[in-house]
PDB file of C-alpha atoms in Angstrom:
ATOM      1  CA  UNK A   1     -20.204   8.200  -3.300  1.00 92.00           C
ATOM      2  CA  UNK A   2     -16.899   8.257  -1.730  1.00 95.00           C
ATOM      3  CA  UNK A   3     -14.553   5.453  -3.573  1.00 97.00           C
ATOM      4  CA  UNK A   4     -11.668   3.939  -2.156  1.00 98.00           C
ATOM      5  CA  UNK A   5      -7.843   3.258  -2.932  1.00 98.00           C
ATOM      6  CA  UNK A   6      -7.351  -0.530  -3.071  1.00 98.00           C
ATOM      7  CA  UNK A   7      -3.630  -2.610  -2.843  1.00 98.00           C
ATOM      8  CA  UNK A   8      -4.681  -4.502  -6.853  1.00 97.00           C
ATOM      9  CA  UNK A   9      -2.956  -7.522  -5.363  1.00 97.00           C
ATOM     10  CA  UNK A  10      -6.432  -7.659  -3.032  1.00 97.00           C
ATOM     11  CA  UNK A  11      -8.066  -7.627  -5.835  1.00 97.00           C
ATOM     12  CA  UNK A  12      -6.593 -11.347  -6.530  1.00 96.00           C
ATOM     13  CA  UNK A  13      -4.770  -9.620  -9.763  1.00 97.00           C
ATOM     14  CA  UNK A  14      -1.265 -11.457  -9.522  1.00 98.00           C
ATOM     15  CA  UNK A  15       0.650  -8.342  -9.193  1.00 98.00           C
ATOM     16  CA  UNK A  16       3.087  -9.533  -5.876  1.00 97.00           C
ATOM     17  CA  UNK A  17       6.333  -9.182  -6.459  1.00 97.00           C
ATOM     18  CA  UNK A  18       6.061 -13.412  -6.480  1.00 97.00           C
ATOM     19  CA  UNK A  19       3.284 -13.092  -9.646  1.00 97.00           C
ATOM     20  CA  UNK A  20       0.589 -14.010  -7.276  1.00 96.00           C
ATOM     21  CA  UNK A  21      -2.444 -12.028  -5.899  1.00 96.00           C
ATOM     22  CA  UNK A  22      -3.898 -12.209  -2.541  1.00 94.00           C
ATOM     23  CA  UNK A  23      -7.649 -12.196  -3.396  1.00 91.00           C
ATOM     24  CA  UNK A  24      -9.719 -10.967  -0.269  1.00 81.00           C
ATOM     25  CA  UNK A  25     -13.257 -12.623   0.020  1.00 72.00           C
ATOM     26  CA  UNK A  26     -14.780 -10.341   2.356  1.00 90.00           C
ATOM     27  CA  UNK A  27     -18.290  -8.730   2.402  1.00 95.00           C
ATOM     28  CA  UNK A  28     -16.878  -5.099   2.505  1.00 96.00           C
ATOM     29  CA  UNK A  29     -14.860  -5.556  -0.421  1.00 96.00           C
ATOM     30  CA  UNK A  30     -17.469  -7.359  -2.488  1.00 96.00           C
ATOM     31  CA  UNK A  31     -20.214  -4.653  -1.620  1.00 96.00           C
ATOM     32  CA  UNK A  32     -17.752  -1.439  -2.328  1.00 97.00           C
ATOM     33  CA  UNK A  33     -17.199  -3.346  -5.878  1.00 97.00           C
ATOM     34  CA  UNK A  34     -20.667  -3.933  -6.406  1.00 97.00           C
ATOM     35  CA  UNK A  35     -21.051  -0.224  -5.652  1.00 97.00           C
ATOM     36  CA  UNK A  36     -18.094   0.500  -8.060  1.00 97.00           C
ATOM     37  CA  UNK A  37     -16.157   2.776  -5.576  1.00 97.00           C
ATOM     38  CA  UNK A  38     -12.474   0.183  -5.783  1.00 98.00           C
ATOM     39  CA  UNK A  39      -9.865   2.139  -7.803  1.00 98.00           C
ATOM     40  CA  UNK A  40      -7.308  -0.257  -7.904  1.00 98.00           C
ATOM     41  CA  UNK A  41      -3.260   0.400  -7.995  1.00 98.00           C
ATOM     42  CA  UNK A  42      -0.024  -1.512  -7.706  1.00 98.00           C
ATOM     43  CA  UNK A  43       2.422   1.006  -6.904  1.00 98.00           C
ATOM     44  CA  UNK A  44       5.286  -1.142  -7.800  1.00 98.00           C
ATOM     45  CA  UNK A  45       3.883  -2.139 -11.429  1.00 98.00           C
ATOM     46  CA  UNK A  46       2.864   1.650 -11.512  1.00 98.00           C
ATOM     47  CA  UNK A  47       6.617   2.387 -11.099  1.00 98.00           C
ATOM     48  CA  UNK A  48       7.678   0.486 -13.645  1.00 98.00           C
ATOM     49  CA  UNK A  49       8.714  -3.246 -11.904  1.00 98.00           C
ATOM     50  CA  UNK A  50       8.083  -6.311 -13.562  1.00 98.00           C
ATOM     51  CA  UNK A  51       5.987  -9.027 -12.619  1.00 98.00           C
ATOM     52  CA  UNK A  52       7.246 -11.419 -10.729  1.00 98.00           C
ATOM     53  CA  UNK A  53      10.070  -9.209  -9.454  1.00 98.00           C
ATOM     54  CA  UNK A  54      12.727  -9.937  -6.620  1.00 98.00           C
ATOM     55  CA  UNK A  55      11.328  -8.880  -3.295  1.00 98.00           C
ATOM     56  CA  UNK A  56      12.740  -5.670  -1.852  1.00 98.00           C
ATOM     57  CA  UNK A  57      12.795  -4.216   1.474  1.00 98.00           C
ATOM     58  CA  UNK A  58      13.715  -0.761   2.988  1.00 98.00           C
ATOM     59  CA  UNK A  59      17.376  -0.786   4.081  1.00 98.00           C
ATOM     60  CA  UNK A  60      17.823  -1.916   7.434  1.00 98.00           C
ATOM     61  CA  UNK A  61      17.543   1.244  10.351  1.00 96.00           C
ATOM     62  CA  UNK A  62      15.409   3.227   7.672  1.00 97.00           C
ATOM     63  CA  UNK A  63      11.939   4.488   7.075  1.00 98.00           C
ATOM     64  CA  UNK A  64       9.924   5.031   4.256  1.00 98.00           C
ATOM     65  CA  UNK A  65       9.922   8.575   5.582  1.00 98.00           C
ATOM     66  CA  UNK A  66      13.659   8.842   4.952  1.00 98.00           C
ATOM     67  CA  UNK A  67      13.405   6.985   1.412  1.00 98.00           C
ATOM     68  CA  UNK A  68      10.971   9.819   0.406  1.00 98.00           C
ATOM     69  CA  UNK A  69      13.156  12.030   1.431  1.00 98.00           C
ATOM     70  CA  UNK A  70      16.035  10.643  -0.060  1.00 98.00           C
ATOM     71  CA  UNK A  71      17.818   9.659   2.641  1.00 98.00           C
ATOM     72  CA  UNK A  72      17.189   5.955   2.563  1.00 98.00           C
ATOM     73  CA  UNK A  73      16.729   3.223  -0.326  1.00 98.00           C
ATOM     74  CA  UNK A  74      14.684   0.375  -1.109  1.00 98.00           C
ATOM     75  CA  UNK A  75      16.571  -2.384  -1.509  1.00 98.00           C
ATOM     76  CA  UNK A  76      16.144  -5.706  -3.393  1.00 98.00           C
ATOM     77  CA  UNK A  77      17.180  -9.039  -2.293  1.00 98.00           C
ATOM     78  CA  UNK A  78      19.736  -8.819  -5.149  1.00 98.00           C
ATOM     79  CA  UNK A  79      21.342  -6.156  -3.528  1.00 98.00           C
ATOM     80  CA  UNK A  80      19.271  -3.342  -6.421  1.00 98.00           C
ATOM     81  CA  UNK A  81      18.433  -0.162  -5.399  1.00 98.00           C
ATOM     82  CA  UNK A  82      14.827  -0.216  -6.113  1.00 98.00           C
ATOM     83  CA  UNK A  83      14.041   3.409  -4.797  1.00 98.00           C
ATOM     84  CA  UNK A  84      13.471   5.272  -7.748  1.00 98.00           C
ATOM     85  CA  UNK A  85      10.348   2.802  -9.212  1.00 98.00           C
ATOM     86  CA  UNK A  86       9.595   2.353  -5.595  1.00 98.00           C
ATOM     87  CA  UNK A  87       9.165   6.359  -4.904  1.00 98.00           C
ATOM     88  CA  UNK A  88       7.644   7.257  -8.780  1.00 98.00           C
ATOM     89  CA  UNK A  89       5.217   4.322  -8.281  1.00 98.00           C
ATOM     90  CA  UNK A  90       4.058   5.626  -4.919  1.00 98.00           C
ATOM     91  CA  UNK A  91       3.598   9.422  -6.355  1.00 98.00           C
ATOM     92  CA  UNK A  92       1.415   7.761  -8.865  1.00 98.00           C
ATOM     93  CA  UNK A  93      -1.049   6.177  -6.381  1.00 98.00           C
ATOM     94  CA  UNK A  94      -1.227   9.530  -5.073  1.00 98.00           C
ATOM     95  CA  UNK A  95      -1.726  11.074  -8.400  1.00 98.00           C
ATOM     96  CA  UNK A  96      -4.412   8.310  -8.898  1.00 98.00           C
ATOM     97  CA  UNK A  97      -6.015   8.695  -5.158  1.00 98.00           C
ATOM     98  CA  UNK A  98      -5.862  12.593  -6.161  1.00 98.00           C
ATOM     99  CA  UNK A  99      -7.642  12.387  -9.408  1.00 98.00           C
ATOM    100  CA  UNK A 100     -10.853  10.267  -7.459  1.00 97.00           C
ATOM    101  CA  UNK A 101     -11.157  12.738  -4.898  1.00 97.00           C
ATOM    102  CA  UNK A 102     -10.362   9.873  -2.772  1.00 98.00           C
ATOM    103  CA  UNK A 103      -9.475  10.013   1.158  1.00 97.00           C
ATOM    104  CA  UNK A 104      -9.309   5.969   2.644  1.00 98.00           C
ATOM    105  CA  UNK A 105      -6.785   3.169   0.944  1.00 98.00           C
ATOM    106  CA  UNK A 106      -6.575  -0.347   2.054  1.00 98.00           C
ATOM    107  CA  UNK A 107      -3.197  -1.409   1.131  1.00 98.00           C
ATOM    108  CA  UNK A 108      -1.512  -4.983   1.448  1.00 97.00           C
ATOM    109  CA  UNK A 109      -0.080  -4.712   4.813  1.00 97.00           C
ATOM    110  CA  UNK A 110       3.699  -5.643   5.093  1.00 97.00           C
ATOM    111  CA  UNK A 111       4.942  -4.556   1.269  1.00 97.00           C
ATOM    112  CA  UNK A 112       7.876  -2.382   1.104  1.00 98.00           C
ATOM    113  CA  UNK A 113       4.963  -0.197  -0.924  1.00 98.00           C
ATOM    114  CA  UNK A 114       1.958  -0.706   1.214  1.00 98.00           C
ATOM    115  CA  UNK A 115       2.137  -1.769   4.658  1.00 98.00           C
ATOM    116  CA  UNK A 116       0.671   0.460   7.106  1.00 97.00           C
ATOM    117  CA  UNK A 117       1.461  -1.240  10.324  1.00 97.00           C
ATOM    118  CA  UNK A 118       4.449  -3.117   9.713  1.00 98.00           C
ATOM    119  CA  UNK A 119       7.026  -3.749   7.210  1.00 98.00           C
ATOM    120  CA  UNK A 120      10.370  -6.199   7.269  1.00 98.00           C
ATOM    121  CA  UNK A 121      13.686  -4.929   8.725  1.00 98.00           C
ATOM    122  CA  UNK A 122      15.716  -5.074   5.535  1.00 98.00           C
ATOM    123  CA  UNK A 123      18.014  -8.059   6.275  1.00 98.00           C
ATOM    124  CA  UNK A 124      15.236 -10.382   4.428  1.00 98.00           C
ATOM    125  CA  UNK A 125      14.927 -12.801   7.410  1.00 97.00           C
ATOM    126  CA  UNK A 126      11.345 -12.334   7.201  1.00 97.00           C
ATOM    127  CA  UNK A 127      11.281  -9.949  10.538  1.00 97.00           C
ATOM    128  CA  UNK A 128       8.512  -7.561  11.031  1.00 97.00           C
ATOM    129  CA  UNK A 129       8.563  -4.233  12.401  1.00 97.00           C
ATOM    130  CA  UNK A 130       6.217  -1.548  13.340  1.00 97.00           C
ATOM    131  CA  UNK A 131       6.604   0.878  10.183  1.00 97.00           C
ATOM    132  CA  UNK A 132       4.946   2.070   6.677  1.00 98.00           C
ATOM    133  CA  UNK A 133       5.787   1.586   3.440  1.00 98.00           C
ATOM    134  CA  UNK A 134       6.738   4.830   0.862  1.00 98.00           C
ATOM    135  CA  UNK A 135       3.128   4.699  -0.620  1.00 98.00           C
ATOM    136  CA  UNK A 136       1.490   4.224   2.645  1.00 98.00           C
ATOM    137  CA  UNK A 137       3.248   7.220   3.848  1.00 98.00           C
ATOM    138  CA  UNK A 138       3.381   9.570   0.714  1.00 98.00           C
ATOM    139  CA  UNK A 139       0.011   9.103   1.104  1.00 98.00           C
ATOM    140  CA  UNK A 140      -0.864   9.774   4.784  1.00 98.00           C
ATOM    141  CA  UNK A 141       1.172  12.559   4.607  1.00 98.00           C
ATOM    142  CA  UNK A 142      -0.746  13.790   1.641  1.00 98.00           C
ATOM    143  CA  UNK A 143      -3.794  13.117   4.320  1.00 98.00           C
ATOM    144  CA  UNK A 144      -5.382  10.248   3.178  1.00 98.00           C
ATOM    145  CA  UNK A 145      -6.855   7.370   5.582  1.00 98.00           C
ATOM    146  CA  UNK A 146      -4.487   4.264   5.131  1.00 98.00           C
ATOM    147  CA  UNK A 147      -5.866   0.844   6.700  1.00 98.00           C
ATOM    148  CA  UNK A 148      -4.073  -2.838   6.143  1.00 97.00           C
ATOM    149  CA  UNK A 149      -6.228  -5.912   4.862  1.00 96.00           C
ATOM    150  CA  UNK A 150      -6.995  -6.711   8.223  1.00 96.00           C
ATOM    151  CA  UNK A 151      -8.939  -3.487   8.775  1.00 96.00           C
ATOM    152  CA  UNK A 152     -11.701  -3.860   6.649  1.00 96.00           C
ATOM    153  CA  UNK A 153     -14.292  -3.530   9.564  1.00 96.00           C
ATOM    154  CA  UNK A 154     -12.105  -0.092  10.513  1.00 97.00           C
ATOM    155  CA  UNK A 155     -12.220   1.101   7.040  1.00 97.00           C
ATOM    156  CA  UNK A 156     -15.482   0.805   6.647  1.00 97.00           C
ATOM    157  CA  UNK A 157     -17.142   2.397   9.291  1.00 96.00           C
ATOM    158  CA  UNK A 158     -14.487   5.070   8.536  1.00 96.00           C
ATOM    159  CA  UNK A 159     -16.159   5.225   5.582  1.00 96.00           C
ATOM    160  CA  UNK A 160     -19.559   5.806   6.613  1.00 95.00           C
ATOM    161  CA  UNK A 161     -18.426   8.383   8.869  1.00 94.00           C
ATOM    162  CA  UNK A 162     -16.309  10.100   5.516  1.00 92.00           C
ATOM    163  CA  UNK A 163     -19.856   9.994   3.615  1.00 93.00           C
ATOM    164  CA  UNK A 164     -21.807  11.206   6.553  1.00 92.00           C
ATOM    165  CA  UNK A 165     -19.339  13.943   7.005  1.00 86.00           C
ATOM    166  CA  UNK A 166     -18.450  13.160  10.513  1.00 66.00           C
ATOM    167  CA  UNK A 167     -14.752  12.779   9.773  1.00 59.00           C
ATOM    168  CA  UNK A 168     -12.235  15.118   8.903  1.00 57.00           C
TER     169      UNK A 168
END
């Protein structure tokens, strides 16, 4: 049985960098618990933030790409650099995803940590744009299936495929 990387916030545990959670109700979530295959992170509590926390952002023009390179930072509304917990918290959801043998995540979409589609722009105006966050992309690049909340249909039949060993 192939288990599966899940954001802890979607779990309803108030990890959010506002102390809250954002439980998910859904029928694919409740069956892969029943079937015990969640492994739960926070990357941001993994790295060491507190709970509640200021919210961050990538600087603005950056990528989560250059903050794992060290070329950008994470930034929090105090004007913090938050990279370092930011980047150690994301290598330990791979470290976790690593030590499960797992391949698929569904991450909070939108965190500085976990979006997969979009993120904000950095001037904390509460503007999307198309982008990942650093745990979202340590961990495609470390080839691992990333889908948002919204993708729980997606992730799923990705799933089946994974356990049928039609995927990659």
């Amino acid at each position: 049985m192939q288990p599966v990387l899940v954001s802890s916030c979607l779990l309803g545990n108030p990890v959010r960098y506002d102390g809250r959670g954002v439980p998910q109700g859904g029928a694919v979530l409740t069956r892969w618990l029943a079937e015990g295959r969640v492994v739960a992170v926070c990357p941001e509590v993994a790295g060491g933030m507190p709970i509640p926390r200021p919210p961050a952002e990538i600087e603005p023009g950056r990528d989560a790409a250059s903050v794992l390179a060290g070329h950008a930072r994470v930034v929090a509304v105090t004007g913090d650099d938050v990279t370092a917990p930011f980047v150690h918290g994301a290598r330990e959801a791979l470290a976790a995803a690593q030590a499960h043998g797992i391949r698929i995540a569904v991450l909070k979409e939108g965190s500085p940590s976990c979006g997969s589609g979009y993120v904000y722009d950095g001037h904390f105006a509460g503007r999307r744009q198309p982008g990942v966050g650093v745990t979202a992309q340590l961990l495609r690049g470390a080839g691992l299936y990333v889908f948002s909340e919204h993708q729980w249909a997606e992730a799923a039949a990705f799933l089946a495929e994974l356990e049928a060993g039609d995927a990659c």
